[in-house]
PDB file of C-alpha atoms in Angstrom:
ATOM      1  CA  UNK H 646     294.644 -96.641 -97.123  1.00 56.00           C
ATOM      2  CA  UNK H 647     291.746 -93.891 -96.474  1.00 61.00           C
ATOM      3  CA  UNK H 648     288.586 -95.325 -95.714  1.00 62.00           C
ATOM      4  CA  UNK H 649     285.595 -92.573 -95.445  1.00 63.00           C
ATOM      5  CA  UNK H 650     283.386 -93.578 -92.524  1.00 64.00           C
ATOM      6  CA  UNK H 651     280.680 -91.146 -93.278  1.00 70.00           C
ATOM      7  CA  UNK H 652     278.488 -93.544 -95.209  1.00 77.00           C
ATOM      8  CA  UNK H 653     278.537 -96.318 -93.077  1.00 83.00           C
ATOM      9  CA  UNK H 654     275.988 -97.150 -90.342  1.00 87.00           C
ATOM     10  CA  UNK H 655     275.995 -99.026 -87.371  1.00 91.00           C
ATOM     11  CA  UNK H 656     274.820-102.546 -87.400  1.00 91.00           C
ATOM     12  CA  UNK H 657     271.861-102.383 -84.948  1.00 93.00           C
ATOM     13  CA  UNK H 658     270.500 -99.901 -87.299  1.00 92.00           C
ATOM     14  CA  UNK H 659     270.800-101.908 -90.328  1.00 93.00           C
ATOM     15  CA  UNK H 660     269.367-104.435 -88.483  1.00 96.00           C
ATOM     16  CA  UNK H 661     266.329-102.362 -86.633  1.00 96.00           C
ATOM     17  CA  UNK H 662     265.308-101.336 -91.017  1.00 96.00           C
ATOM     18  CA  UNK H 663     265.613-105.321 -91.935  1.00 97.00           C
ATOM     19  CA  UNK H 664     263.153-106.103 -88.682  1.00 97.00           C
ATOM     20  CA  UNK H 665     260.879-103.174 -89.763  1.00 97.00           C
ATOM     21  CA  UNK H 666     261.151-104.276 -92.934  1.00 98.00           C
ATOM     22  CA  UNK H 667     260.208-108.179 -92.198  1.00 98.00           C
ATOM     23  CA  UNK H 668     257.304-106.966 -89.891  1.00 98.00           C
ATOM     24  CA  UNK H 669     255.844-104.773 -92.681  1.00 98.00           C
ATOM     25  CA  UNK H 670     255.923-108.369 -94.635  1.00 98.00           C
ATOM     26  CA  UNK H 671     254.264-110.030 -92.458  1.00 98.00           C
ATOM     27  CA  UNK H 672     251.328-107.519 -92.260  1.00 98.00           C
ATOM     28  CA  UNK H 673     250.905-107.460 -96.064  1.00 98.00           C
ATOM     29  CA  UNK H 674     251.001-111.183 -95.874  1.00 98.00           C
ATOM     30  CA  UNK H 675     248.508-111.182 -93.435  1.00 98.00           C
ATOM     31  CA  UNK H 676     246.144-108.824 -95.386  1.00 98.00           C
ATOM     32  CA  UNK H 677     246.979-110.778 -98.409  1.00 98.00           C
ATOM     33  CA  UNK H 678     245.964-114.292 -96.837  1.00 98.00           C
ATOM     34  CA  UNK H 679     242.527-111.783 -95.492  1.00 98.00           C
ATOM     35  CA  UNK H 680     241.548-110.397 -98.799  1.00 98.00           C
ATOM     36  CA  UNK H 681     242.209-113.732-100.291  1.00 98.00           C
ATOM     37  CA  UNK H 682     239.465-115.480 -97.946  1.00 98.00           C
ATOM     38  CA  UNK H 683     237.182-112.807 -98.323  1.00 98.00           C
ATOM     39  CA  UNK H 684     237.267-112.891-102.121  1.00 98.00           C
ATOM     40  CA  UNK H 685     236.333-116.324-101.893  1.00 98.00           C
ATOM     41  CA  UNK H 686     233.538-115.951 -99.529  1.00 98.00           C
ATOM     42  CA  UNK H 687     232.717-113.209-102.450  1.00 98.00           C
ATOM     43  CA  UNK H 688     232.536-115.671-104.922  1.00 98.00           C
ATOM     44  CA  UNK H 689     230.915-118.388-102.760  1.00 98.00           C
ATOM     45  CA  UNK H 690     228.227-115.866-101.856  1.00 98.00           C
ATOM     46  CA  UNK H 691     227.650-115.071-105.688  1.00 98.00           C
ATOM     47  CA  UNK H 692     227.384-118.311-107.112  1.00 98.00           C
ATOM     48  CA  UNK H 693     224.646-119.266-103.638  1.00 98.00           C
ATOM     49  CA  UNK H 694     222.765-116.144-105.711  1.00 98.00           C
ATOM     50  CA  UNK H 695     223.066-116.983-108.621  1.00 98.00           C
ATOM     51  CA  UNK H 696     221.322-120.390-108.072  1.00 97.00           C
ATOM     52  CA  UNK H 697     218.831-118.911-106.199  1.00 97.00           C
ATOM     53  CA  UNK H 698     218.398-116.784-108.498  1.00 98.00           C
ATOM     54  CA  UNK H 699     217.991-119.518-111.315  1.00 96.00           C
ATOM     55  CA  UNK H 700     215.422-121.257-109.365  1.00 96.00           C
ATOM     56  CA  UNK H 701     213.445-117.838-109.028  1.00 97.00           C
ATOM     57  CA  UNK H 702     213.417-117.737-112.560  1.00 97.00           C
ATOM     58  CA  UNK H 703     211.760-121.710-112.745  1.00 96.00           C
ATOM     59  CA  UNK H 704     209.408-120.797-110.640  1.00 96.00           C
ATOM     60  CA  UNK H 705     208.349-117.023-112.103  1.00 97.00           C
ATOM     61  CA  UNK H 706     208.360-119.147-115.553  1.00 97.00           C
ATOM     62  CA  UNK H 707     205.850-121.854-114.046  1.00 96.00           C
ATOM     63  CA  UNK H 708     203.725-119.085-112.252  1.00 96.00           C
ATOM     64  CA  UNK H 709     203.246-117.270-115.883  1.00 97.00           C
ATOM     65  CA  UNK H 710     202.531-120.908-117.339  1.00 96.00           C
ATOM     66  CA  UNK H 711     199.706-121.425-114.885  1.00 96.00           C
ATOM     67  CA  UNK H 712     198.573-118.202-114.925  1.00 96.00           C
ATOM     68  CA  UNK H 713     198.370-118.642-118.793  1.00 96.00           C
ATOM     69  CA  UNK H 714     196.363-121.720-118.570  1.00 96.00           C
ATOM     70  CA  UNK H 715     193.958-120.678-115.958  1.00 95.00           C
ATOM     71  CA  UNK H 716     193.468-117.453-118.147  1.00 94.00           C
ATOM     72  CA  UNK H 717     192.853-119.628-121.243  1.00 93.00           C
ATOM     73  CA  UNK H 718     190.138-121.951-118.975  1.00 93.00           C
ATOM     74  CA  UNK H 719     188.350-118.417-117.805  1.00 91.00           C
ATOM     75  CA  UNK H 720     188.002-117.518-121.508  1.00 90.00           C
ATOM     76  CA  UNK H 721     186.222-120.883-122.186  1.00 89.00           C
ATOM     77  CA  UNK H 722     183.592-120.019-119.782  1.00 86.00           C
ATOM     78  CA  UNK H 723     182.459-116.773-120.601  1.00 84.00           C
ATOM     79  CA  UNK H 724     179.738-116.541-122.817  1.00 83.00           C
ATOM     80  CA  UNK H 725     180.555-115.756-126.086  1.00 76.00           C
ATOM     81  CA  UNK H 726     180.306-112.193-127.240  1.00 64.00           C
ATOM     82  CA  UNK H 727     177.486-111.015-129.208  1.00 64.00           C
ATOM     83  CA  UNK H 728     177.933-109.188-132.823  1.00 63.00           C
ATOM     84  CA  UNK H 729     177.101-105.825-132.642  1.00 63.00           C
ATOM     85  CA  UNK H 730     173.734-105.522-134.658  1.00 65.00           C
ATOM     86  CA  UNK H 731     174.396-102.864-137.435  1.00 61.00           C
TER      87      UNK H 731
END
């Protein structure tokens, strides 16, 4: 029986690629549980503005309201225009 050696590697190599390979793993895992918290902290921080943001527009809609009505109450106290005499 001929058995060709020339492809085979040693153990402890095989072994240093699998421990490589594992510790690469880890790391993306790692960055994987990291992007994963920040994406919710993303979307936490988002929805915070987007509330705020709602209430903004409550108040900027109240503001024009009063605004309107204090406008209106001006109008009712200045005297009243006089026709242009031809």
């Amino acid at each position: 029986m001929n058995i060709q050696t020339s492809n085979v590697r040693p153990v402890s190599a095989i072994q240093q690629e699998r421990q490589t390979i594992e510790d690469e793993k880890a790391a993306l895992q790692q960055k994987v549980a990291q992007l994963t918290q920040d994406k919710t902290m993303l979307m936490l921080a988002v929805t915070d503005m987007y509330e705020k943001n709602l209430k903004l527009e409550e108040k900027n809609k109240n503001v024009m309201l009063a605004t309107t009505e204090v406008y209106e109450l001006l109008l009712t106290l200045l005297p009243e225009a006089e026709e242009p005499e031809e």
